[in-house]
Coordinates of C-alpha atoms in Angstrom, one line a residue:
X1 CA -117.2 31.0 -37.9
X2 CA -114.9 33.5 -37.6
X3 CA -113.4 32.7 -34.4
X4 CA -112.8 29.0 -35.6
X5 CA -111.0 30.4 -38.4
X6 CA -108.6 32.2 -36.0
X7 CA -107.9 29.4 -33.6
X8 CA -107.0 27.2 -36.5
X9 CA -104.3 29.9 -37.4
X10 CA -103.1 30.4 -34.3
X11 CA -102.7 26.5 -34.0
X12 CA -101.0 26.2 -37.4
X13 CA -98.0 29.0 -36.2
X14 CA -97.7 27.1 -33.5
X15 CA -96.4 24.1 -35.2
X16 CA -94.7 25.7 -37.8
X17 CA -92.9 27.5 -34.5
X18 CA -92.4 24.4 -32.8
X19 CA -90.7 22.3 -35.5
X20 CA -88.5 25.3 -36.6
X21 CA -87.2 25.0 -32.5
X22 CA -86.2 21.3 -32.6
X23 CA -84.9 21.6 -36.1
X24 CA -82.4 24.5 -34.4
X25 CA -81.6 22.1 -31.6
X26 CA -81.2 19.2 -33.3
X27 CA -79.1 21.4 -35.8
X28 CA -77.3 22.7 -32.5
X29 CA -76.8 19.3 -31.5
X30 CA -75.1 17.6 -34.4
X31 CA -72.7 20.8 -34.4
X32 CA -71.7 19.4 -30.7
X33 CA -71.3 15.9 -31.8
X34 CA -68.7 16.7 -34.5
X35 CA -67.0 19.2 -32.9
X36 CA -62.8 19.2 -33.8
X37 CA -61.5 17.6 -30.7
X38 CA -57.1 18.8 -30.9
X39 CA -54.5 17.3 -27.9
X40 CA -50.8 18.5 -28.8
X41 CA -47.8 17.8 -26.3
X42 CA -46.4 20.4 -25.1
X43 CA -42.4 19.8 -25.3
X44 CA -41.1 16.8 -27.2
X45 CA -42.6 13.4 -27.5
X46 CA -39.7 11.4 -26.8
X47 CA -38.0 12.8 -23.6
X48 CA -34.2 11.5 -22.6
X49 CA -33.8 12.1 -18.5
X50 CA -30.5 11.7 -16.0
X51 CA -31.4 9.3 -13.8
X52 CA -31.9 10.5 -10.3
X53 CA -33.2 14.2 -11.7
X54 CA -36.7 14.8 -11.1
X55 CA -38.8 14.7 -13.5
X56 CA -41.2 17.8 -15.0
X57 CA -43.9 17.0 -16.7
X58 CA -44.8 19.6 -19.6
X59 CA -47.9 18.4 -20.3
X60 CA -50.1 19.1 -23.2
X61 CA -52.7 21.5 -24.6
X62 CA -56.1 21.3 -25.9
X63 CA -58.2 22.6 -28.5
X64 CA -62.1 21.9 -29.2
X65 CA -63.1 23.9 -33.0
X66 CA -59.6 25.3 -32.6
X67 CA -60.0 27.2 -29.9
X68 CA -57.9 26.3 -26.8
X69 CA -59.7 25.2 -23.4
X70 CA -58.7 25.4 -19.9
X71 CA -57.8 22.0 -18.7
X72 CA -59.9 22.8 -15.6
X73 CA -63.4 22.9 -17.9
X74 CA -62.5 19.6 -19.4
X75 CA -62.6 16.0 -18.4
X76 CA -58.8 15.2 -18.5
X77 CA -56.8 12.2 -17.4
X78 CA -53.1 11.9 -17.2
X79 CA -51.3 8.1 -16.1
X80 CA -47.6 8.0 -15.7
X81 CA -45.1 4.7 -14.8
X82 CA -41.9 7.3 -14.7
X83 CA -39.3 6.6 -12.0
X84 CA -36.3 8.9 -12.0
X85 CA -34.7 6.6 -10.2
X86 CA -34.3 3.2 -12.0
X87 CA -33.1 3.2 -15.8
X88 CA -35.3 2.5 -18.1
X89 CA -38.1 2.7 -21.2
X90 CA -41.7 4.9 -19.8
X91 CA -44.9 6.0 -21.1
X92 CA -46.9 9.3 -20.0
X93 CA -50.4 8.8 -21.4
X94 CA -53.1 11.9 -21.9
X95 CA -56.8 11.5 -22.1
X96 CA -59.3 14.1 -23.1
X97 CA -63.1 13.1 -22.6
X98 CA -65.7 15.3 -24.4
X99 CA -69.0 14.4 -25.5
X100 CA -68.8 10.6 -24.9
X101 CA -65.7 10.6 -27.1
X102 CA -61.9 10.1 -26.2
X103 CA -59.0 11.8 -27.4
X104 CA -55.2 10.4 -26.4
X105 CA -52.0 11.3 -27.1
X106 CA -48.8 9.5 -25.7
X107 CA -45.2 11.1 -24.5
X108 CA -42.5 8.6 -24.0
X109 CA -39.4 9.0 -21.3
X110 CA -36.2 7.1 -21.4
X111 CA -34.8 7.7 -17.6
X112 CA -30.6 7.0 -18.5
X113 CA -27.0 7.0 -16.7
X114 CA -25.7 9.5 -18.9
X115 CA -23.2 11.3 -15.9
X116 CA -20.2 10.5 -15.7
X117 CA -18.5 8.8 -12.0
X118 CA -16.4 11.3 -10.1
X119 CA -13.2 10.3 -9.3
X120 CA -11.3 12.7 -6.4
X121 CA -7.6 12.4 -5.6
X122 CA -6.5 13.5 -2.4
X123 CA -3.3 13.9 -3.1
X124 CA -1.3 16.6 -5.2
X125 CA 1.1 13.5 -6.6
X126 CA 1.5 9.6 -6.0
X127 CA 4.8 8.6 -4.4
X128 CA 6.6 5.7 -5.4
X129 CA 9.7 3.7 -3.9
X130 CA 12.2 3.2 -6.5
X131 CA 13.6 -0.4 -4.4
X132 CA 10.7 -1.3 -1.5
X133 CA 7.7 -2.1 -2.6
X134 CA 9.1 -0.5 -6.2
X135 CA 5.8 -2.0 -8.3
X136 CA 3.3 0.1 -5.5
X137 CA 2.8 3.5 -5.3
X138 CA 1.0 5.9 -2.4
X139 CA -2.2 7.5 -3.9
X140 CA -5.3 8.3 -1.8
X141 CA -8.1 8.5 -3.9
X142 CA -12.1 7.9 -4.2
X143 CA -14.6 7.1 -7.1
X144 CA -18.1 7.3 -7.0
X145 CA -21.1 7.2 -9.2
X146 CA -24.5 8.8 -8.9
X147 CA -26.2 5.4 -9.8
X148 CA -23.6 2.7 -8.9
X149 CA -22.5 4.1 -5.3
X150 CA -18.7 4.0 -4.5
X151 CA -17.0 1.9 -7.1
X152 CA -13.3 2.7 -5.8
X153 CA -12.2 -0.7 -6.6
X154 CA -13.1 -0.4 -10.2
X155 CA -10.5 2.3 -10.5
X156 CA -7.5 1.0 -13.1
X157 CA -4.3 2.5 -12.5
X158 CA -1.5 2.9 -14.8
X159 CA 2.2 4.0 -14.2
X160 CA 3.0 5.9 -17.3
X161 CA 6.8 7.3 -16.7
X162 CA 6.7 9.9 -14.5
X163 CA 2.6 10.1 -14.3
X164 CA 0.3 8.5 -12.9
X165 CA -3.0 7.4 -14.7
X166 CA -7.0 6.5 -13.2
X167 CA -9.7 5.7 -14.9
X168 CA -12.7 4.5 -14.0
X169 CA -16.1 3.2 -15.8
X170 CA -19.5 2.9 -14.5
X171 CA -22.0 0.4 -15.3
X172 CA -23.6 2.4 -17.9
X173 CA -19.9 2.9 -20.0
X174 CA -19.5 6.3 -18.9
X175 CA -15.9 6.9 -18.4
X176 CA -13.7 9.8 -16.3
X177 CA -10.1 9.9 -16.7
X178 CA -7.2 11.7 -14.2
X179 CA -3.4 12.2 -14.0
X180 CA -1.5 12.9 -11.2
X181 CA 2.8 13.6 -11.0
X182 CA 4.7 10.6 -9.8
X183 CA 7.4 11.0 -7.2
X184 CA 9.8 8.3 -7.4
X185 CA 11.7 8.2 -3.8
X186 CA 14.9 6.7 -3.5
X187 CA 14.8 4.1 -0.7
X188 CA 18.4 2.6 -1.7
X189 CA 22.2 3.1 -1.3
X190 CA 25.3 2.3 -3.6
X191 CA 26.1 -0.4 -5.7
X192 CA 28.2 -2.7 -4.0
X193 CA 29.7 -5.5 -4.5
X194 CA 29.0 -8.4 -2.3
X195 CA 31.4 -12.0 -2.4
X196 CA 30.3 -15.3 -3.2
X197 CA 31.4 -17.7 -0.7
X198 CA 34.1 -16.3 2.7
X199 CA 35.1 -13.2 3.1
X200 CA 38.9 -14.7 4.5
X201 CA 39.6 -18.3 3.1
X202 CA 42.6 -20.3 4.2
X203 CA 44.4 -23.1 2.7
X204 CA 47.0 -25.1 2.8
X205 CA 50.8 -24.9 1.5
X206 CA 50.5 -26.2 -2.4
X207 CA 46.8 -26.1 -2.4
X208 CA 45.0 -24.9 -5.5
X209 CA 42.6 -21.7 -4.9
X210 CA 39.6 -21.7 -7.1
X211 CA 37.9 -18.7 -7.2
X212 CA 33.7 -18.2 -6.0
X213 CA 34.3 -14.9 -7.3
X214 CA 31.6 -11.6 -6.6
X215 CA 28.4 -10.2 -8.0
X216 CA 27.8 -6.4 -8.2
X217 CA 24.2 -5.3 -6.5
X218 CA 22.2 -2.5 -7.4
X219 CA 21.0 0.3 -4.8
X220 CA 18.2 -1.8 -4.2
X221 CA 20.2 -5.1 -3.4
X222 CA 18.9 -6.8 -6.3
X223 CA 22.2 -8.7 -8.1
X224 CA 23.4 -7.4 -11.8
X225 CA 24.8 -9.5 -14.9
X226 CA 27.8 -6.6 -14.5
X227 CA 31.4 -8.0 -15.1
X228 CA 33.7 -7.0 -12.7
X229 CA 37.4 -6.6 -13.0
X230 CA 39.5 -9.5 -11.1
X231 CA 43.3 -9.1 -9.3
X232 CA 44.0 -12.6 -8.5
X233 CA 47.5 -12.3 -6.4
X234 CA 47.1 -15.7 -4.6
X235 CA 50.3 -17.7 -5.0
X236 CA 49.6 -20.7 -3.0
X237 CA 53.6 -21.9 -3.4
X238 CA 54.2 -19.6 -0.8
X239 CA 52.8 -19.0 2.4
X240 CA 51.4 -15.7 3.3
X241 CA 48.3 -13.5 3.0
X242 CA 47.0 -12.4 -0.2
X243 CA 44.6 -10.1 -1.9
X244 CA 41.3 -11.0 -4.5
X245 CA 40.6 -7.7 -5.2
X246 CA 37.3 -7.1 -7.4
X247 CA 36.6 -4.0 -8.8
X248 CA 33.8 -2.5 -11.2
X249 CA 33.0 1.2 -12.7
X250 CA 29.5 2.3 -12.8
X251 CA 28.2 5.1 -15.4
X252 CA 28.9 8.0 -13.4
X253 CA 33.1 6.5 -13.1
X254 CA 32.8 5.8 -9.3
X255 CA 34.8 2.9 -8.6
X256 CA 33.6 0.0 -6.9
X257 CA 35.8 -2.3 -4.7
X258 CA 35.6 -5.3 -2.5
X259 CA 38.8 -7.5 -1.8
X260 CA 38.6 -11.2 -0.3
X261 CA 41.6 -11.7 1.6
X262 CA 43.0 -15.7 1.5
X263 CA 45.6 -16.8 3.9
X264 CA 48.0 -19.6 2.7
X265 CA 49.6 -21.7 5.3
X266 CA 52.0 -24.1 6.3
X267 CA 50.6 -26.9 8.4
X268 CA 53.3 -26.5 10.9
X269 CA 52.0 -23.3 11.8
X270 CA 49.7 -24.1 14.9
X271 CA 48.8 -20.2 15.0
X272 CA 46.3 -21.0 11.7
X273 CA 44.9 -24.3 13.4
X274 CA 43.5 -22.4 16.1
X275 CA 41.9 -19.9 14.0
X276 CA 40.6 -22.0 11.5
X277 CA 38.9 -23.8 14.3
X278 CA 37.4 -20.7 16.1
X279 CA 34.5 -20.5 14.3
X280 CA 32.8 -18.3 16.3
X281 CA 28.7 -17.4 16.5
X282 CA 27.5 -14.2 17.8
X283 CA 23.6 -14.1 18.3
X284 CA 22.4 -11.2 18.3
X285 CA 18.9 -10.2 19.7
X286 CA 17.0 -6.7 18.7
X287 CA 13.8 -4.8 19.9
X288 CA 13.0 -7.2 23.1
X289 CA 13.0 -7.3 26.2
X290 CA 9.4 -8.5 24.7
X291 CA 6.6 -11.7 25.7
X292 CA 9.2 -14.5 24.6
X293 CA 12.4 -13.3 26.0
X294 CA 12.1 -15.2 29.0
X295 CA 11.5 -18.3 27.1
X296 CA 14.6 -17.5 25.2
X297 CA 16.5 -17.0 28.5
X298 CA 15.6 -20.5 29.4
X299 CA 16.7 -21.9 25.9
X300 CA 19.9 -19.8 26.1
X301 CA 20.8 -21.3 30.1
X302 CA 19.7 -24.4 29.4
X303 CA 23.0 -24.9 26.1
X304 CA 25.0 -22.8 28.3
X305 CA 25.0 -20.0 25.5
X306 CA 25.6 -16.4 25.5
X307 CA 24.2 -13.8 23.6
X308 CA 24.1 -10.3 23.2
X309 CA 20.6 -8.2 23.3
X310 CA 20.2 -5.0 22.0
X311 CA 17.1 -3.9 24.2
X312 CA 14.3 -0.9 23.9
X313 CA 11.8 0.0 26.2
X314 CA 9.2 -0.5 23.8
X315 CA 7.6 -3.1 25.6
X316 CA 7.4 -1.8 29.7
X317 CA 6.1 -4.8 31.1
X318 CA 9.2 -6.8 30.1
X319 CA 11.8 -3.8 30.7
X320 CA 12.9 -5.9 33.9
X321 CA 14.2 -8.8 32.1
X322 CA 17.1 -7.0 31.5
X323 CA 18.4 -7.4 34.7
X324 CA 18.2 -11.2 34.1
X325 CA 20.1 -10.9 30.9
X326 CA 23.1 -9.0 32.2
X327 CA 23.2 -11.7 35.5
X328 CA 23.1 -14.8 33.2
X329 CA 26.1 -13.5 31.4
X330 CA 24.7 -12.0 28.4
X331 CA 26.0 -8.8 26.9
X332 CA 23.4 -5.6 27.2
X333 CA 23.9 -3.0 24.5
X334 CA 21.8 -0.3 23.6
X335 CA 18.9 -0.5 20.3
X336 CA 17.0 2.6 20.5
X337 CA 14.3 4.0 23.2
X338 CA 11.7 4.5 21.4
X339 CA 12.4 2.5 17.8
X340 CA 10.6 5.8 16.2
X341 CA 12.5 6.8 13.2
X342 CA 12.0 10.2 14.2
X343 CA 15.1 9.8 16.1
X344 CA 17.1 10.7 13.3
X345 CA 16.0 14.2 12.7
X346 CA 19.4 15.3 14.6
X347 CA 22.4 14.2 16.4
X348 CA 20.9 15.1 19.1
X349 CA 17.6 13.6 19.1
X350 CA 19.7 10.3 18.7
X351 CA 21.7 11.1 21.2
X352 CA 19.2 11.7 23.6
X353 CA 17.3 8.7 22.6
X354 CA 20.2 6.5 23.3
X355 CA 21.1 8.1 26.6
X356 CA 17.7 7.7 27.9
X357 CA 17.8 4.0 26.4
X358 CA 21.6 4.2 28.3
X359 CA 20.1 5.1 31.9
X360 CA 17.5 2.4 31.7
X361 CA 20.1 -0.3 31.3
X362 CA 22.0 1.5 34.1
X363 CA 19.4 1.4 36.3
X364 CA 18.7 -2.8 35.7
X365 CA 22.7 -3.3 35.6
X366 CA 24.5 -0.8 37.6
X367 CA 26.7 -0.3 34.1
X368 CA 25.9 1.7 30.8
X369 CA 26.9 -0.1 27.7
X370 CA 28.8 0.8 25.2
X371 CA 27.5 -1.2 22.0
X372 CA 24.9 -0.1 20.4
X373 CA 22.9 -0.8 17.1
X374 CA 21.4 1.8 14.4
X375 CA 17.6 1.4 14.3
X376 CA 17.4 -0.4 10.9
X377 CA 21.6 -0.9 10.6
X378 CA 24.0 1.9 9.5
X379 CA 22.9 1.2 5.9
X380 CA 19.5 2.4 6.6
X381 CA 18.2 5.1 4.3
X382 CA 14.9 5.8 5.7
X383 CA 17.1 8.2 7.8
X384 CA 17.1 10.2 4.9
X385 CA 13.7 11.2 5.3
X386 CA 14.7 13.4 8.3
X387 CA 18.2 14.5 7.9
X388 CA 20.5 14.4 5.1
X389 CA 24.0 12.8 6.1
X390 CA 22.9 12.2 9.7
X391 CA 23.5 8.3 10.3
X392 CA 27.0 9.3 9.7
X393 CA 27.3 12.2 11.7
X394 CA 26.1 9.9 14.2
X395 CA 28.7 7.1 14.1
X396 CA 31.4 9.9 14.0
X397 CA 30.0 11.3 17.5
X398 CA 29.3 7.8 19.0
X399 CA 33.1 6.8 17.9
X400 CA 34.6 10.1 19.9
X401 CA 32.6 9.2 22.6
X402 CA 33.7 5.5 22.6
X403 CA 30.7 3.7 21.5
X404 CA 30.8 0.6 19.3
X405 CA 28.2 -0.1 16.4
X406 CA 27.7 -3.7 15.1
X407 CA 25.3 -4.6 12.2
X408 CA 25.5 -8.1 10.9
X409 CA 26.5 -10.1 8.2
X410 CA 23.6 -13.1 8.8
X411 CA 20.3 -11.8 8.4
X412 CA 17.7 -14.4 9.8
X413 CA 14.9 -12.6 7.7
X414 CA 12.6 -13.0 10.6
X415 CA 11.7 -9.1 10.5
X416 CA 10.8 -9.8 7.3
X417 CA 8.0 -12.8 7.9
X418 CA 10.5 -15.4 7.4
X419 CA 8.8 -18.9 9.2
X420 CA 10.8 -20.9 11.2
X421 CA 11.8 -23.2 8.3
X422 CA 13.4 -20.5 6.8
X423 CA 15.1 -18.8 9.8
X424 CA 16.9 -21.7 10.3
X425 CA 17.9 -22.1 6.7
X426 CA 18.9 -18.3 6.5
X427 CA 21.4 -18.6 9.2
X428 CA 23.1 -22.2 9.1
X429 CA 23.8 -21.1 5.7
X430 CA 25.3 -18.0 7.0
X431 CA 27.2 -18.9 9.2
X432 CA 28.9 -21.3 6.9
X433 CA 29.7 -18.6 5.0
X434 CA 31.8 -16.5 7.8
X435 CA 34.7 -17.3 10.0
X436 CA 33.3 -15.0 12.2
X437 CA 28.7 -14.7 12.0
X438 CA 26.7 -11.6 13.1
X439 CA 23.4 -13.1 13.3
X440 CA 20.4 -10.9 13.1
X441 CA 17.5 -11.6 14.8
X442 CA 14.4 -10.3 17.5
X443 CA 13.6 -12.0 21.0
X444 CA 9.7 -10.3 19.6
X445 CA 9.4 -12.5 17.1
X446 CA 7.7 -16.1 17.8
X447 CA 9.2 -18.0 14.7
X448 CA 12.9 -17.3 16.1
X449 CA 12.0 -18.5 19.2
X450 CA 10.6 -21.6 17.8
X451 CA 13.5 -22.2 15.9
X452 CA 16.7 -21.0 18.3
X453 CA 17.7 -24.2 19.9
X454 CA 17.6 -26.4 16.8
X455 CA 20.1 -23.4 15.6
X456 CA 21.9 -23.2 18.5
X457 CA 22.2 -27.3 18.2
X458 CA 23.1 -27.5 14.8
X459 CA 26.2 -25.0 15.9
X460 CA 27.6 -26.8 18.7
X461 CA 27.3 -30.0 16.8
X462 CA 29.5 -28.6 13.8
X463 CA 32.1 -26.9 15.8
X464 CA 31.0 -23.3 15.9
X465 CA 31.1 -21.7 19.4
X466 CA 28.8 -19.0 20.2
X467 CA 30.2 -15.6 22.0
X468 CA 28.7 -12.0 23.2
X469 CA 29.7 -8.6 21.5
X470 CA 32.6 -7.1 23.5
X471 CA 34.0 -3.7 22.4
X472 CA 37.2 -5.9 21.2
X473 CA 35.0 -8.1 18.8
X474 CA 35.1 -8.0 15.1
X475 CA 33.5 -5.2 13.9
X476 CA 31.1 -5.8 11.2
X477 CA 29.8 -2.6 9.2
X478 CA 27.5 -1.8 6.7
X479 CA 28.0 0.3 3.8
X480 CA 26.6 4.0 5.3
X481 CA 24.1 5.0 2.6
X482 CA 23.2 8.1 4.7

């Protein structure tokens, strides 16, 4: 009986052992299942980030019963739509897993175009012509953006005085500002004063004389509103020669003067018959032999016409044709070798230029002229880039050596782009103006050649007869600006 009793007891502590275990785990257990689950960001929760700049995430850390965890020892997620490189609103989501529950916490990124474009000048000022070109300037520069590329041709420019001013503004607004010093250059000569209408009119015994009067031009050749002073002398009762002299004094007191002279005559007097009649042409031809001077030969030969060429050796191929000009009658004279402008660095890099240039035509004609033309006329003020005074130096020299310059007083424009329309507008109206007609114009150029006979047509139809340059021809001079 005994030994039941003690069996039972042992049975009894069992239980009461058992239950007292589960209750522990179970206890244990529910201590799990409410545990204090913290995620914090680390860093801020909205990020702003330059576009292009990698982004680093900070991530976050993690707390169970406030006590941090190792990421490692934890079921833990991160998902992430950032790209550096395209602007815009992103999210960074977190997960933390534990015990069949989920924890998240969300970081958001805005990627931006927050730098500004960089805009690099290559130059240490911008250079400006104060008469060619005057509403241009000379500026090498380059803008470019870290998100947009090169964006160069959304740089504004503004000419502030003696400054100039860039800016330039990307697609996101940002802006970048520069200045650089502006060198105005001066590309132009004197005022002159230039006449309306012929330079020599004549009329007859008891004819009235109505003045065309003058016009003052700038540096730059543009005409002024300037009122000039008048000497009217003409007293047509009386025959004779007689002075228009106009005169004008600019801000600095340098007087300005041009004089028309007009010749009064008595129609007895055959000696003003024949000049009034010689209305004489002289065509002038520059920077050839080129592709259409032999076509302008053939135009020339076919009217019986002369002309005078003032020849280069820029184009080899054609350097020949010279020898075809000086046999058909045409006058050869002397342009420049090598139609650099670099020639005027000296007298004596022009002089050697033109003798060179000389001993071509020698060798094609057996003769070395003696007229020659100034690369861009004796008013030419690019000259001035190389050497101060030098153009004049130069005529000086030439002069004691017994060389004749001609510039012109017709410009056909057709170095200037002029069509054909307007070459032949630019010098019939020219050569109404003159007794005696300089015409400028280049055997290189196709619209001249297109254009020549009808001109050459037009003059022999109205009277005009065309002549060559000779050393005994009227000279007609620019103004020497340098």
């Amino acid at each position: 009986m005994a030994v039941k009793v003690k069996w039972k007891n042992l049975l009894i502590l069992f239980i009461v052992v058992f239950v007292i275990t589960c209750f522990g785990m179970l206890f244990k257990f529910n201590q799990r299942g409410n545990a204090k689950v913290e995620i914090n960001l680390v860093g801020n929760d909205h990020l702003k980030l330059s576009i292009n700049k990698p982004y680093i995430d900070e991530g976050v850390k993690v707390k169970i019963d406030n006590k941090e965890v190792d990421l490692k020892n934890i079921e833990y997620n991160v998902k992430s739509n950032v790209d550096e490189k395209v602007k815009g609103n992103y999210e960074i989501d977190y997960e933390v897993i534990y015990n069949a529950n989920t924890y998240k916490v969300k970081r958001y990124v805005e990627v931006l175009d927050d730098i500004a474009p960089t805009l690099t000048i290559n130059q240490e000022y911008a250079t400006q012509y104060k008469c060619k070109n005057k509403n241009k300037f000379n500026l090498d520069y380059i803008a470019e953006d870290n998100y947009d590329g090169i964006i160069t041709d959304k740089v504004k420019v503004k000419v502030d005085k003696d400054r100039v001013i860039l800016s330039v503004i990307d697609s996101s607004n940002n802006e970048t500002k520069k200045e650089v010093p502006l060198k105005i250059i001066d590309d132009g000569g004197v005022d002159v004063i230039e006449l309306v209408g012929k330079e020599i009119i004549y009329l007859p015994l008891g004819s009235t004389y109505e003045d065309e009067g003058a016009i003052l031009k700038d540096g730059c050749g543009n005409a002024t509103d300037a009122t000039l002073e008048i000497q009217n002398a003409v007293d047509t009762s009386k025959a004779g020669e007689y002075s228009v002299n106009y005169q004008y004094t600019n801000s600095e007191n340098a007087v300005i003067k041009k004089t028309r002279k007009v010749i009064v005559y008595d129609k007895k007097d055959s000696k003003y018959y024949e000049e009034l009649d010689a209305k004489t042409v002289y065509l002038t031809f520059d920077d050839g032999p080129g592709q259409y001077t032999q076509e302008l030969l053939d135009i020339l030969k076919k009217h019986n016409v002369k002309a005078t060429f003032f020849v280069t050796n820029q184009f080899k191929k054609y350097v020949p044709l010279i020898k075809r000009e000086y046999d058909e009658g045409h006058t050869v004279a002397v342009h420049t070798l090598t139609h650099k402008w670099s020639i005027y660095q000296s007298v004596e890099t022009y002089l050697k230029d033109f003798n060179d240039m000389n001993d071509i035509i020698y060798k094609y004609t057996g003769e070395r002229a003696s007229l020659f033309r100034f690369p861009g006329g004796g008013s030419n003020t690019v000259s001035r880039k190389y050497a101060k005074g030098v153009v004049k130096a130069i005529a000086s020299k030439m002069t004691e050596n017994g060389y004749v310059y001609f510039d012109w007083n017709v410009d056909s424009n057709d170095a200037g782009g002029a069509n054909s329309d307007a070459i032949y507008k630019n010098v019939i109206e020219g050569i109404e103006r003159h007794k005696a007609s300089v015409v400028l114009m280049h055997d290189i150029k196709r619209n001249t050649i297109d254009v020549i006979e009808d001109i050459i047509k037009y003059g022999l139809e109205n009277g005009y007869t065309f002549k060559t340059l000779t050393i005994s021809s009227p000279t007609v001079h620019h103004h020497i600006n340098n």
